[in-house]
XYZ file of C-alpha atoms in Angstrom:
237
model
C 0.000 0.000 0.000
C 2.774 2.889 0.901
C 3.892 1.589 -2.418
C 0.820 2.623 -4.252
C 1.189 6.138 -2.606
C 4.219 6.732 -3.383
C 3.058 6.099 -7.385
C 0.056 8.041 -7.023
C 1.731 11.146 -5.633
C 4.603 10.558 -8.385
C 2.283 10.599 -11.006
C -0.177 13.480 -9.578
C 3.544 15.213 -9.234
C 4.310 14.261 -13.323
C 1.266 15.292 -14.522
C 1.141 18.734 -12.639
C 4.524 18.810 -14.253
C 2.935 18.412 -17.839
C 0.011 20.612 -17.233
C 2.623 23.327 -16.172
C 4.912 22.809 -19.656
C 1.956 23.155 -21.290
C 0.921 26.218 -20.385
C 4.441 27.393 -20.616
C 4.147 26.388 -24.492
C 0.953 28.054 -24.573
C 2.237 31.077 -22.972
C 5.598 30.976 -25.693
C 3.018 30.904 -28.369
C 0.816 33.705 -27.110
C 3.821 35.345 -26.518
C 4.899 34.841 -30.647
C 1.522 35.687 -31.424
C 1.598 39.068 -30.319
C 5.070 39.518 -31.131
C 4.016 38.609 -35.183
C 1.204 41.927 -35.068
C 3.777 44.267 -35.310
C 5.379 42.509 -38.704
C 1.282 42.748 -39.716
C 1.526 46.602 -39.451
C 5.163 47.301 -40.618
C 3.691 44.765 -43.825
C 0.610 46.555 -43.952
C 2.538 50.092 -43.577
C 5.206 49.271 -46.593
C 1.824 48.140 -49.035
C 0.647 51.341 -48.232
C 3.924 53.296 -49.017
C 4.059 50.952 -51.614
C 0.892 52.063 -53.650
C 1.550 55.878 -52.278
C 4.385 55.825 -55.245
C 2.739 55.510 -57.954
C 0.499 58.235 -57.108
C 3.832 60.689 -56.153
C 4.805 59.558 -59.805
C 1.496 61.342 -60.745
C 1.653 64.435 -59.248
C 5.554 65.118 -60.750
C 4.434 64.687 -63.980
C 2.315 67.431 -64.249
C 5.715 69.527 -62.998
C 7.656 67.581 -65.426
C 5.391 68.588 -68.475
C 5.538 72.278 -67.225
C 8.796 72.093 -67.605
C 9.320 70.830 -70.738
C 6.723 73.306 -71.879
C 8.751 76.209 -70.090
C 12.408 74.839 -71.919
C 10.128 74.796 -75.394
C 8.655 78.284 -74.911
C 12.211 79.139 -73.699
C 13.722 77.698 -76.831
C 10.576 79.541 -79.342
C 11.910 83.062 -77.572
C 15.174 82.533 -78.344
C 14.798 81.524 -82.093
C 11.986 83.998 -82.438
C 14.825 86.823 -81.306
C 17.155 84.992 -83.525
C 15.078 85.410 -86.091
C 14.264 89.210 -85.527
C 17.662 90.035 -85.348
C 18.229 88.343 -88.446
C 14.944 90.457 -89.775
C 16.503 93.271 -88.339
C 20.169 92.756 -89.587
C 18.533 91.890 -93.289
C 16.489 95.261 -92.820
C 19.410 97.704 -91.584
C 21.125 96.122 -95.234
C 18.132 96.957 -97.073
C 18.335 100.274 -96.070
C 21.380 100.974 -96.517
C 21.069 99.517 -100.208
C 17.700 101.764 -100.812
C 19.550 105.032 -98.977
C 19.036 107.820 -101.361
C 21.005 111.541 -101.514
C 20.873 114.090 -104.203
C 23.364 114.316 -106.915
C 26.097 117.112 -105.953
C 29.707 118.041 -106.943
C 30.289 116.487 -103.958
C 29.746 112.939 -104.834
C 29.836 113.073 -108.492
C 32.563 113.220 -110.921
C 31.604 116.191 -113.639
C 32.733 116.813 -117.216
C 31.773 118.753 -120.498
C 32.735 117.599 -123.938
C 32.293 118.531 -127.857
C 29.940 116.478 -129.923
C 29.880 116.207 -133.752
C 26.070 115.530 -133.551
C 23.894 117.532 -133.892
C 26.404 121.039 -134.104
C 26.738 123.200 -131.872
C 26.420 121.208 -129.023
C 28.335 119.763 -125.762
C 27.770 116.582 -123.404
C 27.390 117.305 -120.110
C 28.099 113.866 -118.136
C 27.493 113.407 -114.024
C 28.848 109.820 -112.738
C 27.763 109.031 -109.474
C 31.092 108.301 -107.655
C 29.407 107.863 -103.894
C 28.236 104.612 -102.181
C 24.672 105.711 -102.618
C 22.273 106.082 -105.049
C 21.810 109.741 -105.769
C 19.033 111.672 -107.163
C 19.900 114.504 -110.365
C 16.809 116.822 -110.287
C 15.633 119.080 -112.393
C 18.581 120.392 -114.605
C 22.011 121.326 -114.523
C 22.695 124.612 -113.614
C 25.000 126.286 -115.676
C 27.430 129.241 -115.568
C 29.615 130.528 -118.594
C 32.695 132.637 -117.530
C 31.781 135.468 -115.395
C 27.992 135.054 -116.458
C 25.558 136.610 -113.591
C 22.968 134.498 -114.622
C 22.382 130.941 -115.068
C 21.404 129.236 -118.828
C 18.360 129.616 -119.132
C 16.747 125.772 -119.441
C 14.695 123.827 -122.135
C 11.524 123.386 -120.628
C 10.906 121.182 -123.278
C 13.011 118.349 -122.268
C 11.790 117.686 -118.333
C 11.672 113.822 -118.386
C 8.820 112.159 -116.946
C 10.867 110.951 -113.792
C 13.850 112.049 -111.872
C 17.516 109.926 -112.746
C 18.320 108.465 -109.868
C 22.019 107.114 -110.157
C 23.501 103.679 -108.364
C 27.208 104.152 -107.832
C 28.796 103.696 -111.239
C 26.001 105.499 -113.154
C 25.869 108.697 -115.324
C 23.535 111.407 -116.012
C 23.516 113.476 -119.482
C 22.739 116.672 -120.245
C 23.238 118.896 -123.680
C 23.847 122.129 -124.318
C 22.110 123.980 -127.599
C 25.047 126.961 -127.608
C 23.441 128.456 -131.123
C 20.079 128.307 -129.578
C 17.142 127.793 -131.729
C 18.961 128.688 -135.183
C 21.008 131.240 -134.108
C 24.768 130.810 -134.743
C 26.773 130.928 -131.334
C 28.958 134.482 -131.325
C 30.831 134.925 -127.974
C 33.733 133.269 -127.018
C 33.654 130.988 -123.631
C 36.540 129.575 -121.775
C 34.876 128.695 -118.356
C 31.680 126.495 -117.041
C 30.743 126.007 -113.967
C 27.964 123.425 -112.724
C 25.706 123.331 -109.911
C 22.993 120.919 -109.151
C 19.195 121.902 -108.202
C 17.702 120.366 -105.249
C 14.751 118.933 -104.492
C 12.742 121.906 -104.267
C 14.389 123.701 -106.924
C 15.023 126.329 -104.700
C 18.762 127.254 -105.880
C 21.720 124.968 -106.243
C 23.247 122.309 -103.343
C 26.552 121.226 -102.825
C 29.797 122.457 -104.139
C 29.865 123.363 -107.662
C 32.182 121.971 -110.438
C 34.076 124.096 -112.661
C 35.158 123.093 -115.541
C 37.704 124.173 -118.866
C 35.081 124.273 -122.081
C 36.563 122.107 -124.871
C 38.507 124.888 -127.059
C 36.587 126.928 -129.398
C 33.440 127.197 -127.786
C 30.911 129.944 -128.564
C 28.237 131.019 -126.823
C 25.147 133.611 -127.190
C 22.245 134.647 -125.755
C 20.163 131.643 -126.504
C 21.921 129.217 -125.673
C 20.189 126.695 -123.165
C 20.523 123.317 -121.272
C 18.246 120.046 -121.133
C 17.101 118.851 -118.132
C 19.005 115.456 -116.796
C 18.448 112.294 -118.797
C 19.082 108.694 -118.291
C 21.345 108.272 -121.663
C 23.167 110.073 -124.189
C 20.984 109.542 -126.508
C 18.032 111.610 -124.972
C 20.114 114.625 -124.126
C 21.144 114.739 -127.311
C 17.975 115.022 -128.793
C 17.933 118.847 -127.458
């Protein structure tokens, strides 16, 4: 019988032993339990960080595209002032190619010469020896020696626009010295030539003065045609 006893409380002493493992194992896993809801949250918290990129992506887009569109705009200002200083630099040329003065002795190169026809006549000639295009109005004006009066000036030959001369170019004029059928009388040795402006108010520029071809007569009638383009037409007066 003490025998018996001594079993009984051994195994009443093993089992309490079990019963108190097991809730030791149960505790452990509790224990791991709770310890795994954190990884649930950090998990949960990097998915949500996760699918926050995309939508970061999103919103710098927008800044992206603005500036792409400010670089573009950027670029379209700078080629558009390219391009107007190229307007400009083309236009300051222009001008200077369409710049326009009046024909002067100061930028012209003057001379008088005999002609065989018709008789009684010389060649005025004006050559346009500036960089710009110059404008011979009206006529020559025209003084013989010590004359206190210009020649007077066929009317009849005004052509129906002004010679405008490029650099290079010449302008003609004749002189009639008989005048209408008269025969010329009075010796000249002199001429000197002015050139009308604009508003034919008087001459402009220096004057030229010239040595008459030897021989030359003069007399009251004699007279001067207005500038013309070519030889030719002066010399039909």
């Amino acid at each position: 019988m003490r025998n018996l006893r001594f079993r009984s409380a051994a195994t009443a002493t093993t089992t309490a032993l079990v019963a108190a493992l097991a809730l030791t194992a149960c505790g452990q896993s509790d224990a791991v339990g709770a310890a795994s809801k954190p990884d649930t949250t950090t998990a949960s918290t990097a998915s949500t960080a996760s699918t926050s990129t995309p939508k970061d992506e999103a919103t710098e887009k927008p800044q992206d595209s603005t500036g792409e569109n400010a670089q573009t705009a950027s670029n379209n200002n700078s080629s558009s002032s390219s391009s107007n200083k190229a307007n400009s630099k083309g236009s300051g040329g222009n001008k200077k190619s369409n710049a326009r003065t009046t024909c002067t002795g100061d930028n012209t190169k003057v001379t008088v010469t005999n002609v065989t026809r018709p008789i009684n006549h010389l060649l005025v000639t004006a050559t346009n020896t500036g960089s710009k295009n110059c404008d011979a109005y009206y006529a020559p004006l025209l003084g013989f020696d010590d004359a206190q009066s210009v020649t007077q000036i066929n009317e009849d030959s005004q052509p129906q626009a002004v010679v405008t001369l490029s650099p290079g170019q010449s302008a003609y004029a004749s002189i009639a010295l008989g005048g209408g059928d008269g025969s010329p009388t009075t010796a000249a040795y002199k001429l000197s030539v002015s050139f009308s402006g604009r508003d034919n108010q008087g001459s402009v520029g220096s004057v030229a003065n010239l040595t008459l071809p030897k021989g030359t007569k003069t007399n009251n009638d004699t007279s001067v045609s207005y500038w013309q383009a070519t030889m030719a037409d002066a010399l039909t007066w």
